[in-house]
Amino acid sequence: IVLSFVILLDLKIQVILKSMLQMSLESFEHYKIVKSVKPVVLICYTALGYRMNCVKELARTIVSIIPSIKYHLASFSYVFTKLPKEQKDYMHSLVKDTWLSVKDEPDEGFKAILGDIVKKTRKGVIAPNLVKDSPDILLEELSDTKNFIQEPREVFQPFVSESSKEAVQMQAQKHKEKIWLAYQIGDYKLANTKLDELTDLNNVLKLPTIENEYNGCVRKLTNEWNKKSENAKSMFNKRIASPYPISKDDMLIYQKVVNELVSVNELRNHLKDAICGDSLVQNINEQMYYLIHSIENQKEEDESALQIHLDKIAQVQAYFPNFRSSYNGVCQKLKKKNRKLCG
């Protein structure tokens, strides 16, 4: 079965491109699944431009999308819209004059497109009344797969006109805002998805504006990620080193940060310089070693300080069960010394 896909290239192509970008280039994804494509160029009479300048611009755009255009002209059809009946007979000569005016142009593909329009309007133009006429005849003509472009993913390439680059930048900025908002509310999955989309967009269009927005976003998220990690680590270490007991609230705060950063490690595919969430777990290990060492070297008569160290280990193992063996080990050592401090 031949799967066909009709491309509509209007003179207002930047509008189509803007919509396409807002859908994260979903249109280009079609080329990965379709087998053949029929390019249908819509030329609006009211937007021909002075001396057909808009048609010339359209021709250059098509060449940018299909660099090997000369080998695929047989697949193209040109449909004129909003064309008054009295102008139908003159359209061929108008296009021909436009083609002759650019014969000295070095761009062969550009001239080939205009020449193809001349050729295919010689016997008349396709200019249906899109409101009144039945679409059956036009669709039957356009759906003939005989001259479709085969394997379009090898023929078409993404293109953004100068007038559409503003739309690209706006879309990249919107993605950046959504990523930051998602990160702030803890929706790390959405943040990662939007970063993936920005990466895909940049891989397709390769525009500096997209890359700059992505890099700026990554830097900001990395700074926030590392700040959160370092703040949590600093607070926890101060509480461990303090001569006073560590509270449940302190442990809950640290546990929350650890769980957040460990559970969203996929974000680190983008945040290459972000501190690994597992480093917070490693920090617990280091602080437990400090407490155990302090207990082992604590003077026997300073039982209150010894109890505080032991209670801290008990609190840690209550919120991080993987460290329960450390608590049990200390209790066993104290038991051998006839110290009854463990609950």
mmCIF file of C-alpha atoms in Angstrom, residues 31-333:
data_model
loop_
_atom_site.group_PDB
_atom_site.id
_atom_site.type_symbol
_atom_site.label_atom_id
_atom_site.label_comp_id
_atom_site.label_asym_id
_atom_site.label_seq_id
_atom_site.Cartn_x
_atom_site.Cartn_y
_atom_site.Cartn_z
ATOM 1 C CA TYR A 31 8.430 11.899 6.541
ATOM 2 C CA LYS A 32 9.586 9.029 8.735
ATOM 3 C CA ILE A 33 6.443 7.012 8.075
ATOM 4 C CA VAL A 34 5.075 7.988 4.646
ATOM 5 C CA LYS A 35 6.161 6.208 1.489
ATOM 6 C CA SER A 36 5.427 8.949 -1.023
ATOM 7 C CA VAL A 37 4.542 12.636 -1.178
ATOM 8 C CA LYS A 38 2.613 14.844 -3.582
ATOM 9 C CA PRO A 39 3.672 18.510 -3.358
ATOM 10 C CA VAL A 40 0.732 20.814 -4.101
ATOM 11 C CA VAL A 41 1.643 24.492 -4.327
ATOM 12 C CA LEU A 42 -1.201 26.885 -3.549
ATOM 13 C CA ILE A 43 -0.742 30.262 -5.216
ATOM 14 C CA CYS A 44 -3.139 32.930 -4.020
ATOM 15 C CA TYR A 45 -3.958 35.541 -6.670
ATOM 16 C CA THR A 46 -4.363 38.308 -4.082
ATOM 17 C CA ALA A 47 -0.862 37.634 -2.752
ATOM 18 C CA LEU A 48 1.152 37.430 -5.968
ATOM 19 C CA GLY A 49 3.102 40.531 -5.027
ATOM 20 C CA TYR A 50 4.607 43.275 -7.160
ATOM 21 C CA ARG A 51 5.970 41.700 -10.335
ATOM 22 C CA MET A 52 5.252 38.288 -8.867
ATOM 23 C CA ASN A 53 7.802 38.843 -6.095
ATOM 24 C CA CYS A 54 5.862 36.617 -3.700
ATOM 25 C CA VAL A 55 5.849 33.805 -6.243
ATOM 26 C CA LYS A 56 9.607 34.220 -6.630
ATOM 27 C CA GLU A 57 9.998 34.070 -2.862
ATOM 28 C CA LEU A 58 7.868 30.947 -2.784
ATOM 29 C CA ALA A 59 10.030 29.340 -5.483
ATOM 30 C CA ARG A 60 13.185 30.034 -3.475
ATOM 31 C CA THR A 61 11.537 28.571 -0.377
ATOM 32 C CA ILE A 62 10.622 25.372 -2.213
ATOM 33 C CA VAL A 63 14.206 25.014 -3.453
ATOM 34 C CA SER A 64 15.428 25.423 0.127
ATOM 35 C CA ILE A 65 13.110 22.622 1.254
ATOM 36 C CA ILE A 66 13.902 20.371 -1.727
ATOM 37 C CA PRO A 67 17.468 21.105 -2.916
ATOM 38 C CA SER A 68 17.228 18.431 -5.637
ATOM 39 C CA ILE A 69 14.084 20.067 -7.023
ATOM 40 C CA LYS A 70 15.015 19.559 -10.703
ATOM 41 C CA TYR A 71 14.623 15.803 -10.313
ATOM 42 C CA HIS A 72 11.157 16.020 -8.748
ATOM 43 C CA LEU A 73 9.290 18.636 -10.781
ATOM 44 C CA ALA A 74 7.051 15.999 -12.358
ATOM 45 C CA SER A 75 5.494 15.477 -8.928
ATOM 46 C CA PHE A 76 4.455 19.106 -8.480
ATOM 47 C CA SER A 77 1.008 20.555 -9.063
ATOM 48 C CA TYR A 78 0.094 24.236 -8.877
ATOM 49 C CA VAL A 79 -3.346 25.341 -7.743
ATOM 50 C CA PHE A 80 -4.357 28.993 -8.042
ATOM 51 C CA THR A 81 -6.819 30.321 -5.495
ATOM 52 C CA LYS A 82 -8.984 33.462 -5.505
ATOM 53 C CA LEU A 83 -8.257 33.821 -9.218
ATOM 54 C CA PRO A 84 -10.919 35.860 -11.089
ATOM 55 C CA LYS A 85 -12.300 34.132 -14.192
ATOM 56 C CA GLU A 86 -11.162 36.963 -16.446
ATOM 57 C CA GLN A 87 -7.572 36.500 -15.250
ATOM 58 C CA LYS A 88 -7.284 32.775 -15.964
ATOM 59 C CA ASP A 89 -6.233 33.279 -19.583
ATOM 60 C CA TYR A 90 -3.504 35.748 -18.606
ATOM 61 C CA MET A 91 -1.896 33.798 -15.787
ATOM 62 C CA HIS A 92 0.325 31.734 -18.070
ATOM 63 C CA SER A 93 1.815 34.794 -19.771
ATOM 64 C CA LEU A 94 2.309 36.500 -16.409
ATOM 65 C CA VAL A 95 4.239 33.526 -15.059
ATOM 66 C CA LYS A 96 6.207 33.243 -18.301
ATOM 67 C CA ASP A 97 7.265 36.893 -18.123
ATOM 68 C CA THR A 98 8.410 36.297 -14.549
ATOM 69 C CA TRP A 99 10.433 33.271 -15.615
ATOM 70 C CA LEU A 100 12.066 35.150 -18.505
ATOM 71 C CA SER A 101 13.003 38.008 -16.169
ATOM 72 C CA VAL A 102 15.180 35.699 -14.047
ATOM 73 C CA LYS A 103 16.884 33.691 -16.801
ATOM 74 C CA ASP A 104 20.253 35.170 -15.827
ATOM 75 C CA GLU A 105 19.863 34.031 -12.208
ATOM 76 C CA PRO A 106 22.580 31.552 -11.115
ATOM 77 C CA ASP A 107 20.135 29.487 -9.023
ATOM 78 C CA GLU A 108 19.107 26.688 -11.384
ATOM 79 C CA GLY A 109 16.573 25.210 -8.984
ATOM 80 C CA PHE A 110 14.827 28.554 -8.587
ATOM 81 C CA LYS A 111 14.546 28.969 -12.359
ATOM 82 C CA ALA A 112 13.422 25.364 -12.743
ATOM 83 C CA ILE A 113 10.440 25.893 -10.426
ATOM 84 C CA LEU A 114 9.278 28.982 -12.323
ATOM 85 C CA GLY A 115 9.815 27.174 -15.616
ATOM 86 C CA ASP A 116 7.716 24.274 -14.368
ATOM 87 C CA ILE A 117 4.849 26.621 -13.480
ATOM 88 C CA VAL A 118 5.075 28.051 -17.002
ATOM 89 C CA LYS A 119 4.975 24.567 -18.508
ATOM 90 C CA LYS A 120 2.027 23.386 -16.428
ATOM 91 C CA THR A 121 -0.090 26.485 -17.042
ATOM 92 C CA ARG A 122 0.408 26.467 -20.825
ATOM 93 C CA LYS A 123 -2.844 24.590 -21.458
ATOM 94 C CA GLY A 124 -4.691 26.270 -18.631
ATOM 95 C CA VAL A 125 -4.490 26.803 -14.908
ATOM 96 C CA ILE A 126 -5.997 24.792 -12.085
ATOM 97 C CA ALA A 127 -8.094 27.434 -10.367
ATOM 98 C CA PRO A 128 -11.085 25.926 -8.580
ATOM 99 C CA ASN A 129 -13.599 27.890 -6.595
ATOM 100 C CA LEU A 130 -12.803 26.406 -3.218
ATOM 101 C CA VAL A 131 -16.200 27.427 -1.853
ATOM 102 C CA LYS A 132 -18.561 26.403 -4.663
ATOM 103 C CA ASP A 133 -16.776 23.740 -6.714
ATOM 104 C CA SER A 134 -16.859 20.071 -5.789
ATOM 105 C CA PRO A 135 -13.429 18.897 -4.630
ATOM 106 C CA ASP A 136 -13.808 15.455 -6.203
ATOM 107 C CA ILE A 137 -12.220 16.246 -9.573
ATOM 108 C CA LEU A 138 -9.297 18.119 -8.036
ATOM 109 C CA LEU A 139 -8.679 15.447 -5.420
ATOM 110 C CA GLU A 140 -8.823 12.729 -8.054
ATOM 111 C CA GLU A 141 -6.175 14.510 -10.090
ATOM 112 C CA LEU A 142 -3.940 15.220 -7.112
ATOM 113 C CA SER A 143 -4.240 11.736 -5.629
ATOM 114 C CA ASP A 144 -2.809 9.996 -8.688
ATOM 115 C CA THR A 145 0.253 8.333 -7.151
ATOM 116 C CA LYS A 146 2.046 7.890 -10.472
ATOM 117 C CA ASN A 147 4.269 10.939 -10.044
ATOM 118 C CA PHE A 148 4.579 11.072 -6.268
ATOM 119 C CA ILE A 149 7.985 11.665 -4.680
ATOM 120 C CA GLN A 150 9.185 8.371 -3.266
ATOM 121 C CA GLU A 151 10.964 8.151 0.119
ATOM 122 C CA PRO A 152 10.405 11.837 0.976
ATOM 123 C CA ARG A 153 12.612 11.725 4.076
ATOM 124 C CA GLU A 154 15.570 11.499 1.704
ATOM 125 C CA VAL A 155 14.356 14.426 -0.412
ATOM 126 C CA PHE A 156 12.961 17.049 1.959
ATOM 127 C CA GLN A 157 14.977 19.036 4.439
ATOM 128 C CA PRO A 158 13.729 21.384 7.177
ATOM 129 C CA PHE A 159 13.746 25.052 6.313
ATOM 130 C CA VAL A 160 12.844 28.245 8.137
ATOM 131 C CA SER A 161 12.639 31.499 6.229
ATOM 132 C CA GLU A 162 14.071 34.701 7.648
ATOM 133 C CA SER A 163 10.573 35.942 8.403
ATOM 134 C CA SER A 164 9.853 32.758 10.346
ATOM 135 C CA LYS A 165 12.936 32.794 12.564
ATOM 136 C CA GLU A 166 11.139 35.140 14.946
ATOM 137 C CA ALA A 167 8.456 32.480 15.399
ATOM 138 C CA VAL A 168 11.180 29.925 16.079
ATOM 139 C CA GLN A 169 12.747 32.118 18.751
ATOM 140 C CA MET A 170 9.372 32.800 20.368
ATOM 141 C CA GLN A 171 8.664 29.076 20.524
ATOM 142 C CA ALA A 172 12.081 28.373 22.029
ATOM 143 C CA GLN A 173 11.475 31.054 24.664
ATOM 144 C CA LYS A 174 8.074 29.559 25.510
ATOM 145 C CA HIS A 175 9.714 26.180 25.967
ATOM 146 C CA LYS A 176 12.318 27.774 28.220
ATOM 147 C CA GLU A 177 9.601 29.347 30.385
ATOM 148 C CA LYS A 178 7.696 26.055 30.627
ATOM 149 C CA ILE A 179 10.867 24.190 31.579
ATOM 150 C CA TRP A 180 11.666 26.639 34.367
ATOM 151 C CA LEU A 181 8.086 26.600 35.685
ATOM 152 C CA ALA A 182 7.998 22.792 35.601
ATOM 153 C CA TYR A 183 11.277 22.645 37.517
ATOM 154 C CA GLN A 184 10.039 25.085 40.150
ATOM 155 C CA ILE A 185 6.861 23.108 40.853
ATOM 156 C CA GLY A 186 8.743 19.812 40.880
ATOM 157 C CA ASP A 187 7.368 18.447 37.601
ATOM 158 C CA TYR A 188 10.760 17.157 36.500
ATOM 159 C CA LYS A 189 9.285 14.781 33.932
ATOM 160 C CA LEU A 190 7.725 17.702 32.044
ATOM 161 C CA ALA A 191 10.944 19.707 32.331
ATOM 162 C CA ASN A 192 12.878 16.799 30.850
ATOM 163 C CA THR A 193 10.320 16.356 28.045
ATOM 164 C CA LYS A 194 10.518 20.024 27.075
ATOM 165 C CA LEU A 195 14.315 19.915 27.128
ATOM 166 C CA ASP A 196 14.145 16.889 24.818
ATOM 167 C CA GLU A 197 11.861 18.847 22.474
ATOM 168 C CA LEU A 198 14.247 21.808 22.397
ATOM 169 C CA THR A 199 17.081 19.420 21.590
ATOM 170 C CA ASP A 200 15.068 17.828 18.779
ATOM 171 C CA LEU A 201 14.148 21.249 17.419
ATOM 172 C CA ASN A 202 17.779 22.309 17.428
ATOM 173 C CA ASN A 203 18.901 19.067 15.793
ATOM 174 C CA VAL A 204 16.462 19.663 12.948
ATOM 175 C CA LEU A 205 16.790 23.406 12.353
ATOM 176 C CA LYS A 206 20.295 24.028 13.747
ATOM 177 C CA LEU A 207 19.617 27.678 14.573
ATOM 178 C CA PRO A 208 21.839 29.620 17.021
ATOM 179 C CA THR A 209 18.747 31.116 18.686
ATOM 180 C CA ILE A 210 17.480 27.676 19.700
ATOM 181 C CA GLU A 211 20.890 26.544 20.896
ATOM 182 C CA ASN A 212 21.334 29.724 22.938
ATOM 183 C CA GLU A 213 17.944 29.314 24.621
ATOM 184 C CA TYR A 214 18.697 25.669 25.383
ATOM 185 C CA ASN A 215 22.162 26.398 26.777
ATOM 186 C CA GLY A 216 20.825 29.267 28.891
ATOM 187 C CA CYS A 217 18.104 27.030 30.263
ATOM 188 C CA VAL A 218 20.573 24.255 31.075
ATOM 189 C CA ARG A 219 22.894 26.688 32.875
ATOM 190 C CA LYS A 220 20.062 28.072 34.996
ATOM 191 C CA LEU A 221 18.722 24.641 35.927
ATOM 192 C CA THR A 222 22.211 23.348 36.680
ATOM 193 C CA ASN A 223 22.894 26.285 39.009
ATOM 194 C CA GLU A 224 19.587 25.778 40.821
ATOM 195 C CA TRP A 225 20.106 22.017 41.057
ATOM 196 C CA ASN A 226 23.624 22.405 42.477
ATOM 197 C CA LYS A 227 22.532 25.157 44.853
ATOM 198 C CA LYS A 228 19.738 22.963 46.222
ATOM 199 C CA SER A 229 22.143 20.059 46.633
ATOM 200 C CA GLU A 230 24.874 22.113 48.319
ATOM 201 C CA ASN A 231 22.417 23.890 50.626
ATOM 202 C CA ALA A 232 20.915 20.589 51.746
ATOM 203 C CA LYS A 233 24.359 19.095 52.299
ATOM 204 C CA SER A 234 25.590 22.141 54.228
ATOM 205 C CA MET A 235 22.523 22.213 56.485
ATOM 206 C CA PHE A 236 22.726 18.487 57.194
ATOM 207 C CA ASN A 237 26.444 18.548 57.947
ATOM 208 C CA LYS A 238 26.043 21.492 60.339
ATOM 209 C CA ARG A 239 23.335 19.624 62.243
ATOM 210 C CA ILE A 240 25.519 16.523 62.447
ATOM 211 C CA ALA A 241 28.517 18.528 63.712
ATOM 212 C CA SER A 242 26.388 20.471 66.188
ATOM 213 C CA PRO A 243 26.548 19.502 69.893
ATOM 214 C CA TYR A 244 22.758 19.500 69.880
ATOM 215 C CA PRO A 245 20.358 16.759 68.720
ATOM 216 C CA ILE A 246 19.203 16.687 65.112
ATOM 217 C CA SER A 247 15.464 17.212 64.680
ATOM 218 C CA LYS A 248 12.985 15.209 62.649
ATOM 219 C CA ASP A 249 12.291 18.310 60.557
ATOM 220 C CA ASP A 250 15.971 18.528 59.638
ATOM 221 C CA MET A 251 15.937 14.905 58.544
ATOM 222 C CA LEU A 252 12.717 15.344 56.560
ATOM 223 C CA ILE A 253 14.172 18.314 54.663
ATOM 224 C CA TYR A 254 17.305 16.386 53.741
ATOM 225 C CA GLN A 255 15.333 13.265 52.846
ATOM 226 C CA LYS A 256 13.064 15.273 50.541
ATOM 227 C CA VAL A 257 16.000 16.767 48.630
ATOM 228 C CA VAL A 258 17.723 13.382 48.350
ATOM 229 C CA ASN A 259 14.563 11.720 47.034
ATOM 230 C CA GLU A 260 13.992 14.527 44.533
ATOM 231 C CA LEU A 261 17.484 14.583 43.089
ATOM 232 C CA VAL A 262 17.919 10.813 43.009
ATOM 233 C CA SER A 263 14.520 10.194 41.395
ATOM 234 C CA VAL A 264 15.063 12.678 38.546
ATOM 235 C CA ASN A 265 18.471 11.527 37.419
ATOM 236 C CA GLU A 266 17.210 11.480 33.803
ATOM 237 C CA LEU A 267 17.433 15.283 33.873
ATOM 238 C CA ARG A 268 21.184 14.884 34.150
ATOM 239 C CA ASN A 269 21.179 13.790 30.501
ATOM 240 C CA HIS A 270 20.784 17.517 29.880
ATOM 241 C CA LEU A 271 22.387 18.905 33.049
ATOM 242 C CA LYS A 272 25.839 17.438 32.499
ATOM 243 C CA ASP A 273 27.468 19.607 35.185
ATOM 244 C CA ALA A 274 24.790 18.989 37.805
ATOM 245 C CA ILE A 275 25.812 17.302 41.037
ATOM 246 C CA CYS A 276 24.760 13.669 41.066
ATOM 247 C CA GLY A 277 21.864 12.997 43.447
ATOM 248 C CA ASP A 278 23.740 9.981 44.800
ATOM 249 C CA SER A 279 26.390 12.353 46.165
ATOM 250 C CA LEU A 280 23.916 13.331 48.897
ATOM 251 C CA VAL A 281 23.667 9.685 49.910
ATOM 252 C CA GLN A 282 27.450 9.454 49.892
ATOM 253 C CA ASN A 283 27.506 12.504 52.149
ATOM 254 C CA ILE A 284 25.335 10.636 54.674
ATOM 255 C CA ASN A 285 27.873 7.836 54.614
ATOM 256 C CA GLU A 286 30.674 10.294 55.368
ATOM 257 C CA GLN A 287 28.718 11.886 58.222
ATOM 258 C CA MET A 288 27.895 8.492 59.693
ATOM 259 C CA TYR A 289 31.587 7.675 59.662
ATOM 260 C CA TYR A 290 32.218 10.947 61.507
ATOM 261 C CA LEU A 291 29.612 10.100 64.169
ATOM 262 C CA ILE A 292 30.870 6.548 64.633
ATOM 263 C CA HIS A 293 34.435 7.808 64.923
ATOM 264 C CA SER A 294 33.302 10.409 67.494
ATOM 265 C CA ILE A 295 31.526 7.742 69.554
ATOM 266 C CA GLU A 296 34.548 5.464 69.511
ATOM 267 C CA ASN A 297 36.771 8.292 70.720
ATOM 268 C CA GLN A 298 34.318 9.826 73.159
ATOM 269 C CA LYS A 299 35.384 9.909 76.798
ATOM 270 C CA GLU A 300 33.324 7.517 78.870
ATOM 271 C CA GLU A 301 32.375 10.123 81.455
ATOM 272 C CA ASP A 302 30.806 12.395 78.787
ATOM 273 C CA GLU A 303 27.747 10.232 78.424
ATOM 274 C CA SER A 304 25.400 13.044 77.294
ATOM 275 C CA ALA A 305 27.561 13.833 74.244
ATOM 276 C CA LEU A 306 27.780 10.132 73.482
ATOM 277 C CA GLN A 307 24.001 9.854 73.648
ATOM 278 C CA ILE A 308 23.545 12.800 71.250
ATOM 279 C CA HIS A 309 25.865 11.178 68.679
ATOM 280 C CA LEU A 310 24.028 7.898 69.001
ATOM 281 C CA ASP A 311 20.622 9.580 68.692
ATOM 282 C CA LYS A 312 21.776 11.259 65.490
ATOM 283 C CA ILE A 313 22.721 7.899 64.006
ATOM 284 C CA ALA A 314 19.332 6.572 65.106
ATOM 285 C CA GLN A 315 17.566 9.469 63.379
ATOM 286 C CA VAL A 316 19.536 8.951 60.175
ATOM 287 C CA GLN A 317 18.784 5.237 60.003
ATOM 288 C CA ALA A 318 15.103 5.951 60.666
ATOM 289 C CA TYR A 319 14.863 8.054 57.494
ATOM 290 C CA PHE A 320 17.503 6.201 55.487
ATOM 291 C CA PRO A 321 17.086 2.475 56.295
ATOM 292 C CA ASN A 322 20.179 1.544 54.290
ATOM 293 C CA PHE A 323 22.236 2.897 57.185
ATOM 294 C CA ARG A 324 20.529 0.749 59.826
ATOM 295 C CA SER A 325 23.523 -1.562 59.959
ATOM 296 C CA SER A 326 25.696 1.367 61.077
ATOM 297 C CA TYR A 327 23.403 2.009 64.025
ATOM 298 C CA ASN A 328 23.264 -1.671 64.953
ATOM 299 C CA GLY A 329 27.039 -1.934 64.698
ATOM 300 C CA VAL A 330 27.581 0.964 67.090
ATOM 301 C CA CYS A 331 25.083 -0.496 69.546
ATOM 302 C CA GLN A 332 26.917 -3.814 69.507
ATOM 303 C CA LYS A 333 30.223 -2.092 70.267
#
